[in-house]
mmCIF file of C-alpha atoms in Angstrom:
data_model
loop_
_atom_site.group_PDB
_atom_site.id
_atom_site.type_symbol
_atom_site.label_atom_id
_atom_site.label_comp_id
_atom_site.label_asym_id
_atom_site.label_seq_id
_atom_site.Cartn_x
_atom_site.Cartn_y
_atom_site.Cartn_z
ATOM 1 C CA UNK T 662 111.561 22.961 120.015
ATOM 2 C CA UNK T 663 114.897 23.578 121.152
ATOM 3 C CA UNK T 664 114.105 25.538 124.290
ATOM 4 C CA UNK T 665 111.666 22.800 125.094
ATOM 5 C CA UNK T 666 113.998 20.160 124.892
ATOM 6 C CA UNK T 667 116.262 22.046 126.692
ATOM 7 C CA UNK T 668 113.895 22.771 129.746
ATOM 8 C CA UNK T 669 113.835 18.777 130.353
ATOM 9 C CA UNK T 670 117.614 18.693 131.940
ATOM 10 C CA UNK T 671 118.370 19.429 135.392
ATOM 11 C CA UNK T 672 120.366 22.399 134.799
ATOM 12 C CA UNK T 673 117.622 23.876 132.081
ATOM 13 C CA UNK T 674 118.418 27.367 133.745
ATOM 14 C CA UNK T 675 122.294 27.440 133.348
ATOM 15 C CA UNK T 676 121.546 25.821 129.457
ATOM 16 C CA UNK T 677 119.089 28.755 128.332
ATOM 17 C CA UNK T 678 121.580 31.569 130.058
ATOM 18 C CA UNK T 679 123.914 29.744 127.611
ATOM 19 C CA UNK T 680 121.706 30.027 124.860
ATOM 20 C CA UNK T 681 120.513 33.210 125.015
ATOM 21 C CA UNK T 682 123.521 35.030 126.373
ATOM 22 C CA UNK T 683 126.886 33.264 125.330
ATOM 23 C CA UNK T 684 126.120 31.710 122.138
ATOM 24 C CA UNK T 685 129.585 32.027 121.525
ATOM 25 C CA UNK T 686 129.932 29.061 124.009
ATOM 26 C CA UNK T 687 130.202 25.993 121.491
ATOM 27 C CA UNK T 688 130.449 23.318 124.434
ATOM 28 C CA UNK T 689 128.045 22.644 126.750
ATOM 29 C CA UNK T 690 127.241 20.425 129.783
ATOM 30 C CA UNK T 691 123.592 19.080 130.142
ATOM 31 C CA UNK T 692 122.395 16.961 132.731
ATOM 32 C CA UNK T 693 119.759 14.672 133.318
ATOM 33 C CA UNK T 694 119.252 12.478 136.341
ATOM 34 C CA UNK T 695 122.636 11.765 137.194
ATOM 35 C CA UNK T 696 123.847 11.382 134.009
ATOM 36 C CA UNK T 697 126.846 14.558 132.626
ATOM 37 C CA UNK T 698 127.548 14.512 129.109
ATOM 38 C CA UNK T 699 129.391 17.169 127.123
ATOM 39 C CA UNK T 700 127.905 18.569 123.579
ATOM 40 C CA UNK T 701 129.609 20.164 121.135
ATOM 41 C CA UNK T 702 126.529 23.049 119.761
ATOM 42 C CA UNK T 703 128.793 24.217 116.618
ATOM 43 C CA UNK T 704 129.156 20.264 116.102
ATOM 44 C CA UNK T 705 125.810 19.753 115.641
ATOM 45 C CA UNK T 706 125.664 17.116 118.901
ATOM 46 C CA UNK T 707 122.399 19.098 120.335
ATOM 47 C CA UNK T 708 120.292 17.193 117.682
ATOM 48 C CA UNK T 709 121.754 13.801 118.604
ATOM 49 C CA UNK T 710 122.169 13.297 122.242
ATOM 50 C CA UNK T 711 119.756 15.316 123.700
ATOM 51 C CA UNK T 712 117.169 14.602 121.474
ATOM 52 C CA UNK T 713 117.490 10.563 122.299
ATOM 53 C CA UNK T 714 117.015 11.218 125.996
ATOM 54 C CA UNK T 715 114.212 13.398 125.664
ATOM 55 C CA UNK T 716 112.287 12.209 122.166
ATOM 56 C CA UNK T 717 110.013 8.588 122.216
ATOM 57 C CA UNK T 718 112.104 7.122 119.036
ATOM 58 C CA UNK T 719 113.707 4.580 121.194
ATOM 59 C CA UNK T 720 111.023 4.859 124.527
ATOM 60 C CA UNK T 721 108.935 3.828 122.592
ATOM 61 C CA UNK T 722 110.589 0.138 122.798
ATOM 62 C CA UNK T 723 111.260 0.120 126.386
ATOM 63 C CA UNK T 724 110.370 -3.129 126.903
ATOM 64 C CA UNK T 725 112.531 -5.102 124.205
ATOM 65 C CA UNK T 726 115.263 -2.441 125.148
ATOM 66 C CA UNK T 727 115.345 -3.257 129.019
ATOM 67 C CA UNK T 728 117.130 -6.687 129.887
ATOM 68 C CA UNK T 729 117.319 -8.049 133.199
ATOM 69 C CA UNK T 730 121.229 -8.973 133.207
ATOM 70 C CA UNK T 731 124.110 -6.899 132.239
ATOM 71 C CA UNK T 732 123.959 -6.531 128.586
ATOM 72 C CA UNK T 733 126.552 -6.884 125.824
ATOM 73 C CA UNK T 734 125.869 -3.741 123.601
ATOM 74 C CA UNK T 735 126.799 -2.591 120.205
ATOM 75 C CA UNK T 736 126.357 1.120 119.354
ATOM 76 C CA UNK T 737 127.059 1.770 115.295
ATOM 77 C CA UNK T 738 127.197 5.367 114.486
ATOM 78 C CA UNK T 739 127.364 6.270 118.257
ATOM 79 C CA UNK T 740 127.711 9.766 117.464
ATOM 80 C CA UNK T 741 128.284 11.320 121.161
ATOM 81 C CA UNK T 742 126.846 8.515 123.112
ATOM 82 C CA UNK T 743 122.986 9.335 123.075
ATOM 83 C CA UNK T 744 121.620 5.869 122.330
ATOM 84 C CA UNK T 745 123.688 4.347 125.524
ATOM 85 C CA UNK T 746 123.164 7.317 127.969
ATOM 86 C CA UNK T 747 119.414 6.575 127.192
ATOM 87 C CA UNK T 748 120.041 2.594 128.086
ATOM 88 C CA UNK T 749 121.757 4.376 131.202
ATOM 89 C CA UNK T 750 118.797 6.448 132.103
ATOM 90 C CA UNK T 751 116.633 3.614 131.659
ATOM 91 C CA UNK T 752 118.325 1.113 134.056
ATOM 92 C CA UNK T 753 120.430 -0.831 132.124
ATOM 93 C CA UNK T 754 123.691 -2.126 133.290
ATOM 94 C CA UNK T 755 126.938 -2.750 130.979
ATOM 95 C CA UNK T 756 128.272 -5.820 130.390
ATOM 96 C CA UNK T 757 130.474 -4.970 127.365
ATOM 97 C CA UNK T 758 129.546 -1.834 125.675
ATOM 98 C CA UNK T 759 131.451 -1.085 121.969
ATOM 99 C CA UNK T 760 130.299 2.534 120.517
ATOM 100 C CA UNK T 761 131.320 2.705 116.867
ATOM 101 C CA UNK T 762 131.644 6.026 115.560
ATOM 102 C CA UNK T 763 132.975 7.806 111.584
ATOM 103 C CA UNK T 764 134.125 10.947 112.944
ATOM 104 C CA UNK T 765 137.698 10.555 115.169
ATOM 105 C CA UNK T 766 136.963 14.391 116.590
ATOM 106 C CA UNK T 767 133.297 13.260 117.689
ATOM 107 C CA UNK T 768 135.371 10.102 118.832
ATOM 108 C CA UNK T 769 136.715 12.228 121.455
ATOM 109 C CA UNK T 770 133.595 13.707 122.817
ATOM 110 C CA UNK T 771 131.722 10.364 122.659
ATOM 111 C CA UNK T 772 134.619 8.489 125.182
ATOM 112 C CA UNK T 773 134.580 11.080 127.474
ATOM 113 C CA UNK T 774 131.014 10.836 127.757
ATOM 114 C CA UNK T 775 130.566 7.156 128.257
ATOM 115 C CA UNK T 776 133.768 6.604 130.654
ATOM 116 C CA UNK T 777 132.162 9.667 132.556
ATOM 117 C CA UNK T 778 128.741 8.230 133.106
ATOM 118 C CA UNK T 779 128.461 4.347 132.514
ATOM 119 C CA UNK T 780 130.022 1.343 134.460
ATOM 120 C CA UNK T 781 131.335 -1.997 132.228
ATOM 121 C CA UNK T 782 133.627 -2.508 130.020
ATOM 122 C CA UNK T 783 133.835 0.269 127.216
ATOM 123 C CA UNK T 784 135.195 0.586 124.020
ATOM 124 C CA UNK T 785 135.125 2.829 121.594
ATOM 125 C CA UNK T 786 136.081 2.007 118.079
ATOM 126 C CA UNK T 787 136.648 5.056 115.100
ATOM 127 C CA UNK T 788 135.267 3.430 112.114
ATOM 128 C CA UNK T 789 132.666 3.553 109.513
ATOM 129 C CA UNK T 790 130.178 0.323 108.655
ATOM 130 C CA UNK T 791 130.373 -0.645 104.836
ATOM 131 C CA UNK T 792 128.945 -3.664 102.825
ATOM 132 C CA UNK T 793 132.366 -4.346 102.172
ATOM 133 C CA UNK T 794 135.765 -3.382 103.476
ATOM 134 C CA UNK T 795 137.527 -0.417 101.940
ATOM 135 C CA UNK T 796 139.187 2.714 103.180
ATOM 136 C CA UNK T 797 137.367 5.672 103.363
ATOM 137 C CA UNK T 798 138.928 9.407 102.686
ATOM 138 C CA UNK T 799 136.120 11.390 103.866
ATOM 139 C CA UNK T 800 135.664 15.607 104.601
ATOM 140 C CA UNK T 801 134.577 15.464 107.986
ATOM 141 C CA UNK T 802 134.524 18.475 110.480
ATOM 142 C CA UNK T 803 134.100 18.708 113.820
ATOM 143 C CA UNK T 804 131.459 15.929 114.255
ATOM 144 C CA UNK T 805 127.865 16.106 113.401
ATOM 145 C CA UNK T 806 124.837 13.397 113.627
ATOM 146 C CA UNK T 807 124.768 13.883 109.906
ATOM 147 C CA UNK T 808 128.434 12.572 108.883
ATOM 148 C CA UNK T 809 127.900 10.698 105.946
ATOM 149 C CA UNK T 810 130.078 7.535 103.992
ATOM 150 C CA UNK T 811 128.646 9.493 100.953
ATOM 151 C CA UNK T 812 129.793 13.378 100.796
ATOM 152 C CA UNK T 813 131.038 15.870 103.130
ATOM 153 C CA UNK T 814 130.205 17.331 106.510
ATOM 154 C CA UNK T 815 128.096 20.461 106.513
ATOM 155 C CA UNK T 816 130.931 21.586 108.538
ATOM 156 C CA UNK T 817 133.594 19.513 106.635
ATOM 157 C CA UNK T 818 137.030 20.758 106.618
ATOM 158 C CA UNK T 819 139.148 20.742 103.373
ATOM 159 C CA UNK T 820 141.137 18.243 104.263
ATOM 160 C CA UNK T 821 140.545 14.584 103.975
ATOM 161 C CA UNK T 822 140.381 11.833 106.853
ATOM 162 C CA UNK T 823 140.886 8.515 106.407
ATOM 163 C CA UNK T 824 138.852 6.024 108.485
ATOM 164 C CA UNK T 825 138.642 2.338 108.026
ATOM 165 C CA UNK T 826 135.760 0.966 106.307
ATOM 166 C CA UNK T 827 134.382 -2.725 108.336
ATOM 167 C CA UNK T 828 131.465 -5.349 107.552
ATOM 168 C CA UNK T 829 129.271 -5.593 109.991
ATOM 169 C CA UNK T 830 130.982 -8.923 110.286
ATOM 170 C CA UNK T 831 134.336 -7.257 110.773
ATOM 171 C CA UNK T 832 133.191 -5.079 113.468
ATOM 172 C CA UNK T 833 131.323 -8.018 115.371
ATOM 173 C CA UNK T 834 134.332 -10.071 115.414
ATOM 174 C CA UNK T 835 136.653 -7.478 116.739
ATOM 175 C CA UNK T 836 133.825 -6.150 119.363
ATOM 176 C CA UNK T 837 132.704 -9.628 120.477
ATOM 177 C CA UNK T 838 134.159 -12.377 118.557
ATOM 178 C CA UNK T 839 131.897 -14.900 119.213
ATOM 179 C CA UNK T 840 129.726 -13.637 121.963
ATOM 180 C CA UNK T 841 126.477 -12.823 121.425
ATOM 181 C CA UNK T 842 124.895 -9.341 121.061
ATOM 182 C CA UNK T 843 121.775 -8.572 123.867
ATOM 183 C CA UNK T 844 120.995 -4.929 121.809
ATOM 184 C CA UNK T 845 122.506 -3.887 118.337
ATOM 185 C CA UNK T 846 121.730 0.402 117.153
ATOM 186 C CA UNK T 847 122.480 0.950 113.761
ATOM 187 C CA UNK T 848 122.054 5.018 113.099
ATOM 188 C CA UNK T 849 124.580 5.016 109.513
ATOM 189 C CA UNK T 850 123.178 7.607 107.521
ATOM 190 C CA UNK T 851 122.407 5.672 104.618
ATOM 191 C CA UNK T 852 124.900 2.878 104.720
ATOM 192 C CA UNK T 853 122.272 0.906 105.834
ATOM 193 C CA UNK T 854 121.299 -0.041 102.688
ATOM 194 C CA UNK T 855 124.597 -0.924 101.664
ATOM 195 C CA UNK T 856 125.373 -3.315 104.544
ATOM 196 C CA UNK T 857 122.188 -5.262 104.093
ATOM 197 C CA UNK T 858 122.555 -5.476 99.676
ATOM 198 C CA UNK T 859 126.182 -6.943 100.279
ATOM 199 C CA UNK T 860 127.300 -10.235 102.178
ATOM 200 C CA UNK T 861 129.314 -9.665 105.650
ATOM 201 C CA UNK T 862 126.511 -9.164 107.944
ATOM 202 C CA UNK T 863 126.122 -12.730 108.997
ATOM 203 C CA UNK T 864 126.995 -12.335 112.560
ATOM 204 C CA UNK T 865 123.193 -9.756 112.858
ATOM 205 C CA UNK T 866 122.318 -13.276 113.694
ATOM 206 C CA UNK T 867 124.085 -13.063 116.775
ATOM 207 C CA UNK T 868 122.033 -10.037 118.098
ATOM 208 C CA UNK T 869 118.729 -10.032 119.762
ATOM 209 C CA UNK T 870 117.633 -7.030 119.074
ATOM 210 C CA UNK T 871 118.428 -5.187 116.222
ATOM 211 C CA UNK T 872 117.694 -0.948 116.585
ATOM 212 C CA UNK T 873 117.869 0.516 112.817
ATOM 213 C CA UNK T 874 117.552 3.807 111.924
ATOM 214 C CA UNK T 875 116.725 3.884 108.218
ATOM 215 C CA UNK T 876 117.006 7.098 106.071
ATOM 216 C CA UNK T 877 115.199 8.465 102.873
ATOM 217 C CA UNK T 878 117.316 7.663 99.762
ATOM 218 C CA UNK T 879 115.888 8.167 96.141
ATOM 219 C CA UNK T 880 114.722 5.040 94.108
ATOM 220 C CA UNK T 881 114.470 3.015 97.425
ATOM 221 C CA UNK T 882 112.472 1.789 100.141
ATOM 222 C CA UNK T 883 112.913 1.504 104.216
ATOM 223 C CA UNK T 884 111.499 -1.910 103.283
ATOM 224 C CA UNK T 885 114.487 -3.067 101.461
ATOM 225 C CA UNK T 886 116.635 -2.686 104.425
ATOM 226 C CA UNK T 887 113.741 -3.979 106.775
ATOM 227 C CA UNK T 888 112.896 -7.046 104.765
ATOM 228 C CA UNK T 889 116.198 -7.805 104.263
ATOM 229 C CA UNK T 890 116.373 -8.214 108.295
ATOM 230 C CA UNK T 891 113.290 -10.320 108.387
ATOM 231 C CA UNK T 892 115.104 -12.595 106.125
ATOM 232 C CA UNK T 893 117.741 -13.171 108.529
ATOM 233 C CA UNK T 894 115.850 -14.414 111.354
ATOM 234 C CA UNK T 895 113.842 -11.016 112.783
ATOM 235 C CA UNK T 896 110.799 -10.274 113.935
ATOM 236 C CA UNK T 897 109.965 -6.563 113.008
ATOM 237 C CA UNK T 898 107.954 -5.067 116.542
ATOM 238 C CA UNK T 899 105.182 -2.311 115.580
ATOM 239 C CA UNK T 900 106.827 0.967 114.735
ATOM 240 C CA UNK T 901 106.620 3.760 117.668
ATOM 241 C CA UNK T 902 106.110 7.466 116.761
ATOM 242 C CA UNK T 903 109.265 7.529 114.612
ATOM 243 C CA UNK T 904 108.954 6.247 111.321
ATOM 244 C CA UNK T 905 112.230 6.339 110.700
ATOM 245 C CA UNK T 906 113.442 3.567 113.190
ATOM 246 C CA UNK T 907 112.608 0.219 113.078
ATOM 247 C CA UNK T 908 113.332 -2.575 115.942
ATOM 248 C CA UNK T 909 113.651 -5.903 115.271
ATOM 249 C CA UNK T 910 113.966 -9.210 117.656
ATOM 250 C CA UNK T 911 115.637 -12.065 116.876
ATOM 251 C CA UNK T 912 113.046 -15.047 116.652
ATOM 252 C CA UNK T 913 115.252 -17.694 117.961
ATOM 253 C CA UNK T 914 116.352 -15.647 121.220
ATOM 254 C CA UNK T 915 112.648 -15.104 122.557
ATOM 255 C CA UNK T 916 111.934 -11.559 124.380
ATOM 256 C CA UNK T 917 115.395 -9.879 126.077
ATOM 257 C CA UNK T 918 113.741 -8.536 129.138
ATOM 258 C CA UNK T 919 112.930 -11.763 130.519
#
């Protein structure tokens, strides 16, 4: 699979010499219509953003993900930028764009990809989503799609980082304040279910569509998280080929493309 999703970029040739002859070489440079992004391979990164521009788990929404204006976007658990490359790829222009991301190493990588590619105003914010506000000590290594509010990187170092726990609310307010939201990603590695069983995720209201990614945890269902959505104004669109993510548009903003 990973030679097959390789052979999609532009420069599949120069990525499988990598591959196969300097695997040695952590960072690499795949490219993809324009677009130049850097992964990290020890990091884990070539399960995250190449796998969004080349996999249907968020294709398979063009439509809802596609607005005709330049769109305010919030990116939660950004990792190295995948989820907005693929707006990129896909035509959309930047308003505001505000990538939220646990890891401050992956931090690093995930800047330098979006002020390399993408046009707007651009933020990036090194912070972890919560259901309520608390500082986190975490073991995190050099990034990985995997980092976790819940135990350590499989690459974790022994020493502890501290990142600042937000609400959704929180985050919101310091990304927008009161503006609205035009598309919203949530990819937290279980916090999910945390966000939506404690208050402070009010301002979801704001968004018009809502991108979750929602994980297998024992003793609970994707439905409590999705549900728990519905209740707060969504529509839930057919599921694509992933199970795992679920899109949602807000039913008092009508259809974002139009």
């Amino acid at each position: 699979r990973g030679i097959r999703q390789i052979l999609r970029f532009d420069n599949r040739v120069h990525l499988v010499l990598q591959r196969f002859f300097f695997r040695g070489e952590s960072l690499g440079v795949y490219k993809l219509g324009g677009l130049e992004f850097l992964v990290d391979h020890a990091a884990g990164d070539a399960s995250g953003a190449p796998e969004v521009l080349t996999q249907p788990m968020y294709a398979d929404y063009l439509s809802y993900l596609t607005p005709s204006r330049p769109a305010n976007v919030l990116d939660i658990g950004a990792n190295i930028g995948g989820f907005s490359l693929f707006l990129a790829r896909h035509g959309v222009h930047f308003n505001r764009l505000v990538a939220v991301e646990l890891n401050p190493r992956t931090c690093i990588r995930l800047r330098f990809n979006l002020e390399r590619n993408l046009r707007g105003e651009i933020v990036v914010m090194n912070a972890g989503l919560c259901g309520r506000a608390r500082p986190l000590e975490l073991l995190l290594g050099e990034g990985s799609v995997a980092d976790s509010l819940y135990g350590p990187s499989f690459n974790a170092s022994s020493r502890s980082t501290m990142v600042p726990g937000l609400t959704f609310d929180a985050i919101h307010e310091r990304a927008f304040g009161e503006a609205g939201v035009d598309i919203c990603k949530m990819d937290v590695e279980q916090a999910e279910y945390e966000v939506m069983d404690n208050a402070g995720h009010d301002r979801l209201r704001r968004c018009r569509v809502l991108v979750v990614e929602i994980h297998d945890v024992p003793g609970r269902s994707h439905r409590d998280v999705a549900d728990a959505i519905v209740r707060l104004g969504f529509e839930q669109l057919s599921q694509g080929s992933d199970k795992s993510v679920y899109v949602f548009r807000n039913a008092g903003e009508g259809h974002p493309a139009s």
